[in-house]
Amino acid sequence: MNDREFLKYYMTTVNWGIIGLGDIASSFAKDFNVQQATLLAVASRNLDKANAFAEKYGIEKAYGNYEEMLFDPDIDVVYIATPHSHHAKYILKSLRAGKHVLCEKAITMNNKELDEALAVAEEKNLILAEAMTIYHMPLYHKLQDIISTGKLGKLKMIQASFGSLKEADPTNRFFNKEIAGGALLDIGVYALAFTRFFLSSQPTEILTTMNPYETGVDEQSAVILKNPDNEMAVVSLTFRAKMPKVGIVAFENGFITVEDYPRANTATITYPDGSSETVTAGDSNQALNYEIELMTSNILQQAPNKHIQLTHDVMSIMDNLREQWGLCYDFE
């Protein structure tokens, strides 16, 4: 064991770096507040932008290209916040540079990319995780504890909707096919993550229909899922109409309603007799810190990412949907 490996083995603080400095990276830096974690560096393809970002958020190091930051031996883990069309490229670069990776959703474009990244992570003994808020919010784990008691009975049906009104501009990132635009990979990943989190097993029957935007990406879609446990789910997505981000998980003895489910801290359980109870856990404003906290803890404890199978399952569903739609991006 060399000196660097010795220090990492006995590390008490995890140093973070950011690749890609858009809106979500700004939220990440602004909210960053986790014990035993330090946001040490940021990287952009433009050094002036990196310097301005670092100065704004009090970050020690700024780099004008991603590779230079990855060569920094003080960086332990990289948060990747580039457009998802570039995720796989920078995940692989980061892992091969010996860095753990927390990557924004959707973690990759498809399961082929994800499998390649996971193979490298395993080879390098590194952690790869998706920054999916639903897997990290305390509310969902409290709901799972309630479900596990059996008082709600068997799961029967899940409904999840997500509608976002985007400007009808074929050049913006939401509809631009050259950078993997479309509702599925942007907002659909949330609805499917919510659904898969509660399903007892992976769906094996998938029915769907999709309306394309003029650029060929998915503007809106409807999805029906069924797994071997006879649990079903209905998912509705659109980029040209506002819909509430509401998830409903229906059991024989009651149903759970979660509003604004991507960062929810409150849910309502309604029983057949009309009575209800409110379940609360966590803080919506701390959503990104929950991700940072778990990743930091896993690195320090050398523990695996317990959510990676859910990430893989959701990616498999999205691969299936796009295959049925005939939606493929030229760079895949």
Coordinates of C-alpha atoms in Angstrom, one line a residue:
M1 CA 0.0 0.0 0.0
N2 CA 1.5 3.3 -1.1
D3 CA 1.2 6.6 1.0
R4 CA -1.8 7.8 -1.0
E5 CA -3.6 4.5 -0.7
F6 CA -2.8 4.5 3.1
L7 CA -4.3 8.0 3.5
K8 CA -7.4 7.1 1.6
Y9 CA -7.9 3.9 3.7
Y10 CA -7.9 5.9 6.9
M11 CA -9.6 9.0 5.5
T12 CA -11.9 11.0 7.7
T13 CA -12.9 13.7 5.2
V14 CA -14.1 13.1 1.6
N15 CA -13.1 15.8 -0.9
W16 CA -15.6 16.5 -3.7
G17 CA -15.2 18.0 -7.1
I18 CA -17.8 19.0 -9.7
I19 CA -17.8 18.5 -13.4
G20 CA -20.2 20.7 -15.3
L21 CA -21.4 24.0 -13.8
G22 CA -25.0 24.5 -14.8
D23 CA -28.1 25.2 -12.6
I24 CA -28.1 21.9 -10.7
A25 CA -24.4 22.3 -10.0
S26 CA -25.1 25.7 -8.5
S27 CA -27.8 24.2 -6.3
F28 CA -25.4 21.5 -5.3
A29 CA -22.6 23.9 -4.3
K30 CA -25.0 26.3 -2.6
D31 CA -26.6 23.6 -0.5
F32 CA -23.4 21.6 0.2
N33 CA -23.3 21.0 4.0
V34 CA -22.3 17.6 5.1
Q35 CA -20.0 16.5 7.9
Q36 CA -16.8 14.8 6.8
A37 CA -17.3 16.2 3.3
T38 CA -15.6 19.2 1.6
L39 CA -16.4 20.7 -1.8
L40 CA -12.8 21.2 -2.8
A41 CA -12.8 21.8 -6.6
V42 CA -14.9 22.6 -9.6
A43 CA -14.2 22.1 -13.3
S44 CA -15.5 23.7 -16.5
R45 CA -14.4 23.9 -20.1
N46 CA -14.0 27.6 -19.5
L47 CA -11.5 28.7 -16.7
D48 CA -13.2 32.1 -16.2
K49 CA -16.5 30.3 -15.6
A50 CA -14.8 27.9 -13.2
N51 CA -13.1 30.7 -11.3
A52 CA -16.3 32.7 -11.0
F53 CA -18.2 29.7 -9.7
A54 CA -15.5 28.8 -7.2
E55 CA -15.4 32.4 -5.9
K56 CA -19.2 32.6 -5.6
Y57 CA -19.4 29.5 -3.5
G58 CA -16.1 29.7 -1.6
I59 CA -14.5 26.7 -3.3
E60 CA -10.7 26.4 -3.1
K61 CA -9.8 25.1 -6.5
A62 CA -11.0 25.8 -10.1
Y63 CA -10.0 24.1 -13.3
G64 CA -10.5 25.1 -16.9
N65 CA -10.9 21.5 -18.1
Y66 CA -12.3 18.4 -16.6
E67 CA -9.3 16.1 -17.1
E68 CA -7.0 18.5 -15.1
M69 CA -9.3 18.2 -12.1
L70 CA -9.4 14.4 -12.4
F71 CA -5.6 14.4 -12.1
D72 CA -5.8 16.2 -8.8
P73 CA -4.9 13.5 -6.2
D74 CA -6.8 15.4 -3.4
I75 CA -10.2 14.7 -5.1
D76 CA -11.9 11.6 -3.9
V77 CA -15.3 11.8 -5.5
V78 CA -16.7 13.6 -8.5
Y79 CA -20.3 14.9 -8.9
I80 CA -21.1 14.9 -12.6
A81 CA -23.7 17.6 -13.7
T82 CA -23.2 17.8 -17.4
P83 CA -26.1 17.1 -19.9
H84 CA -27.0 13.4 -19.7
S85 CA -25.7 12.8 -23.2
H86 CA -22.2 13.3 -21.8
H87 CA -22.6 11.4 -18.6
A88 CA -21.1 8.1 -19.6
K89 CA -18.0 9.7 -21.1
Y90 CA -17.2 11.6 -17.9
I91 CA -18.2 8.7 -15.6
L92 CA -15.6 6.5 -17.3
K93 CA -12.9 9.2 -17.2
S94 CA -13.6 9.8 -13.5
L95 CA -13.5 6.1 -12.6
R96 CA -10.4 5.4 -14.6
A97 CA -8.8 8.3 -12.7
G98 CA -9.6 6.6 -9.5
K99 CA -12.5 8.8 -8.4
H100 CA -15.8 7.6 -7.0
V101 CA -18.8 9.1 -8.9
L102 CA -22.2 10.5 -8.1
C103 CA -23.8 11.3 -11.4
E104 CA -27.0 13.3 -12.1
K105 CA -30.0 11.5 -13.6
A106 CA -30.4 9.9 -16.0
I107 CA -27.1 8.3 -15.0
T108 CA -26.4 7.1 -18.6
M109 CA -28.2 7.0 -21.9
N110 CA -28.8 3.2 -21.8
N111 CA -27.9 0.1 -19.9
K112 CA -25.0 -0.8 -22.2
E113 CA -23.3 2.4 -21.0
L114 CA -24.3 1.7 -17.4
D115 CA -23.0 -1.8 -17.5
E116 CA -19.6 -0.7 -18.9
A117 CA -19.4 2.0 -16.2
L118 CA -20.3 -0.5 -13.4
A119 CA -17.7 -2.9 -14.7
V120 CA -15.0 -0.3 -14.4
A121 CA -16.2 0.8 -11.0
E122 CA -16.0 -2.9 -9.8
E123 CA -12.5 -3.3 -11.3
K124 CA -11.3 -0.1 -9.6
N125 CA -13.1 -0.9 -6.3
L126 CA -15.0 2.4 -6.6
I127 CA -18.6 3.5 -6.0
L128 CA -20.9 4.7 -8.8
A129 CA -24.2 6.1 -7.8
E130 CA -27.1 8.1 -9.4
A131 CA -28.1 11.4 -7.9
M132 CA -31.8 10.3 -7.8
T133 CA -33.5 12.2 -5.0
I134 CA -36.2 9.6 -4.6
Y135 CA -33.8 7.0 -3.4
H136 CA -32.3 9.3 -0.8
M137 CA -35.3 11.2 0.7
P138 CA -36.0 9.9 4.3
L139 CA -39.7 9.9 3.6
Y140 CA -39.5 7.0 1.2
H141 CA -37.6 4.8 3.6
K142 CA -40.2 5.6 6.3
L143 CA -42.9 4.6 4.0
Q144 CA -41.2 1.4 3.2
D145 CA -41.0 0.7 6.9
I146 CA -44.8 1.2 7.2
I147 CA -45.4 -1.0 4.1
S148 CA -43.2 -3.8 5.6
T149 CA -45.5 -4.1 8.6
G150 CA -48.2 -5.5 6.3
K151 CA -51.0 -3.3 7.6
L152 CA -51.7 -1.9 4.1
G153 CA -51.9 -5.4 2.5
K154 CA -50.7 -6.3 -0.9
L155 CA -49.6 -3.6 -3.4
K156 CA -52.0 -3.5 -6.4
M157 CA -51.5 -0.3 -8.5
I158 CA -49.2 2.7 -8.8
Q159 CA -49.9 5.9 -10.6
A160 CA -47.2 8.6 -11.3
S161 CA -47.5 11.7 -13.5
F162 CA -45.0 14.4 -14.4
G163 CA -45.9 17.2 -16.8
S164 CA -43.6 20.2 -17.4
L165 CA -44.5 23.0 -19.8
K166 CA -41.4 23.7 -21.9
E167 CA -41.0 26.4 -24.5
A168 CA -41.7 25.0 -28.0
D169 CA -38.2 25.6 -29.2
P170 CA -36.5 22.8 -31.2
T171 CA -33.1 24.2 -30.3
N172 CA -33.4 24.1 -26.6
R173 CA -32.0 21.1 -24.6
F174 CA -35.4 19.7 -23.9
F175 CA -36.2 19.0 -27.5
N176 CA -32.8 18.9 -29.1
K177 CA -32.1 15.4 -30.3
E178 CA -28.4 16.0 -30.7
I179 CA -28.1 16.2 -26.9
A180 CA -30.6 13.5 -26.0
G181 CA -33.7 15.7 -25.5
G182 CA -37.1 14.3 -24.7
A183 CA -39.3 13.9 -21.6
L184 CA -38.3 10.3 -20.8
L185 CA -34.6 10.9 -19.9
D186 CA -35.3 14.3 -18.3
I187 CA -38.5 13.9 -16.2
G188 CA -39.6 10.4 -16.9
V189 CA -36.7 9.0 -14.9
Y190 CA -38.2 10.5 -11.8
A191 CA -41.6 8.9 -12.4
L192 CA -40.1 5.5 -13.2
A193 CA -37.8 5.7 -10.1
F194 CA -40.8 6.4 -7.9
T195 CA -42.6 3.5 -9.5
R196 CA -39.8 1.0 -9.3
F197 CA -39.0 2.0 -5.7
F198 CA -42.4 0.6 -4.5
L199 CA -42.8 -2.3 -6.9
S200 CA -41.9 -5.7 -5.4
S201 CA -40.1 -6.8 -8.6
Q202 CA -39.0 -5.5 -12.0
P203 CA -41.8 -5.2 -14.6
T204 CA -41.8 -7.8 -17.3
E205 CA -44.8 -6.5 -19.3
I206 CA -44.4 -3.0 -20.7
L207 CA -47.0 -1.3 -22.9
T208 CA -46.6 2.2 -24.2
T209 CA -47.5 4.9 -26.7
M210 CA -45.7 8.2 -27.5
N211 CA -46.2 11.4 -29.3
P212 CA -43.0 12.8 -30.8
Y213 CA -42.0 16.5 -31.0
E214 CA -41.0 17.8 -34.4
T215 CA -37.3 17.0 -33.7
G216 CA -38.2 13.3 -33.2
V217 CA -37.7 13.1 -29.4
D218 CA -40.6 12.1 -27.1
E219 CA -42.8 15.0 -26.3
Q220 CA -45.3 13.0 -24.2
S221 CA -46.0 9.4 -23.5
A222 CA -48.1 6.9 -21.5
V223 CA -46.7 3.7 -20.0
I224 CA -48.3 0.7 -18.4
L225 CA -46.1 -1.7 -16.4
K226 CA -46.9 -5.1 -14.9
N227 CA -44.5 -7.4 -12.9
P228 CA -44.6 -11.1 -12.0
D229 CA -46.3 -10.2 -8.7
N230 CA -49.3 -8.9 -10.6
E231 CA -48.6 -5.3 -9.5
M232 CA -49.3 -2.7 -12.1
A233 CA -48.3 0.9 -12.7
V234 CA -49.4 3.7 -15.0
V235 CA -47.0 6.5 -15.8
S236 CA -47.9 9.7 -17.7
L237 CA -45.3 12.2 -19.0
T238 CA -45.5 15.4 -21.0
F239 CA -43.2 18.3 -21.9
R240 CA -46.0 20.6 -23.3
A241 CA -48.5 20.7 -20.5
K242 CA -48.2 21.3 -16.8
M243 CA -49.3 18.3 -14.6
P244 CA -48.9 17.8 -10.9
K245 CA -46.0 15.6 -9.8
V246 CA -48.3 13.3 -7.9
G247 CA -47.6 9.6 -7.1
I248 CA -50.2 7.2 -5.7
V249 CA -49.3 3.8 -4.4
A250 CA -52.5 1.7 -3.9
F251 CA -52.7 -1.3 -1.6
E252 CA -55.6 -3.6 -0.6
N253 CA -56.1 -1.7 2.7
G254 CA -55.3 1.9 1.8
F255 CA -53.4 4.1 -0.6
I256 CA -50.4 6.5 -0.2
T257 CA -50.4 9.9 -1.9
V258 CA -47.2 11.7 -2.4
E259 CA -47.3 15.2 -3.9
D260 CA -44.2 16.8 -5.5
Y261 CA -42.6 13.3 -5.2
P262 CA -39.1 14.1 -6.5
R263 CA -38.2 15.8 -3.2
A264 CA -41.2 15.0 -1.0
N265 CA -41.1 15.1 2.8
T266 CA -44.8 14.5 3.4
A267 CA -47.3 11.7 2.3
T268 CA -50.9 10.9 3.2
I269 CA -52.2 7.4 3.8
T270 CA -55.9 7.1 3.1
Y271 CA -57.8 4.0 4.4
P272 CA -60.9 2.4 3.0
D273 CA -63.2 3.9 5.6
G274 CA -62.1 7.4 4.6
S275 CA -59.8 8.1 7.5
S276 CA -56.2 9.2 6.8
E277 CA -52.9 9.9 8.4
T278 CA -50.0 12.1 7.5
V279 CA -46.4 10.8 7.3
T280 CA -43.5 13.2 7.4
A281 CA -39.8 12.7 7.3
G282 CA -36.8 14.7 6.1
D283 CA -36.6 18.2 4.6
S284 CA -37.2 18.9 0.9
N285 CA -34.6 21.7 1.0
Q286 CA -31.9 19.1 2.0
A287 CA -32.5 16.8 -0.9
L288 CA -29.1 17.2 -2.4
N289 CA -27.4 16.9 0.9
Y290 CA -29.0 13.6 1.5
E291 CA -27.3 12.4 -1.7
I292 CA -24.0 13.8 -0.6
E293 CA -24.3 12.4 2.9
L294 CA -25.0 8.8 1.8
M295 CA -22.2 8.9 -0.8
T296 CA -19.7 10.3 1.7
S297 CA -20.7 7.7 4.3
N298 CA -20.4 4.9 1.7
I299 CA -16.9 6.0 0.7
L300 CA -15.7 6.3 4.3
Q301 CA -17.2 2.9 5.3
Q302 CA -16.2 1.3 2.0
A303 CA -19.9 0.3 1.6
P304 CA -21.6 -0.5 -1.7
N305 CA -24.3 1.7 -3.4
K306 CA -27.5 -0.1 -2.2
H307 CA -29.6 1.7 -4.9
I308 CA -27.7 0.7 -8.0
Q309 CA -30.1 -2.2 -8.8
L310 CA -33.0 0.3 -8.9
T311 CA -31.0 2.5 -11.2
H312 CA -30.3 -0.4 -13.4
D313 CA -33.9 -1.5 -13.4
V314 CA -35.2 2.0 -14.4
M315 CA -32.6 2.2 -17.2
S316 CA -33.9 -1.2 -18.5
I317 CA -37.4 0.1 -18.6
M318 CA -36.4 3.2 -20.4
D319 CA -34.4 1.1 -22.9
N320 CA -37.5 -0.9 -23.6
L321 CA -39.7 2.1 -24.0
R322 CA -37.3 3.8 -26.5
E323 CA -37.0 0.5 -28.4
Q324 CA -40.8 0.3 -28.8
W325 CA -40.9 4.0 -29.8
G326 CA -38.1 3.6 -32.3
L327 CA -36.2 6.5 -30.6
C328 CA -32.5 6.2 -30.9
Y329 CA -29.9 9.0 -30.7
D330 CA -27.3 9.2 -33.4
F331 CA -24.3 9.1 -30.9
E332 CA -25.4 6.0 -29.1

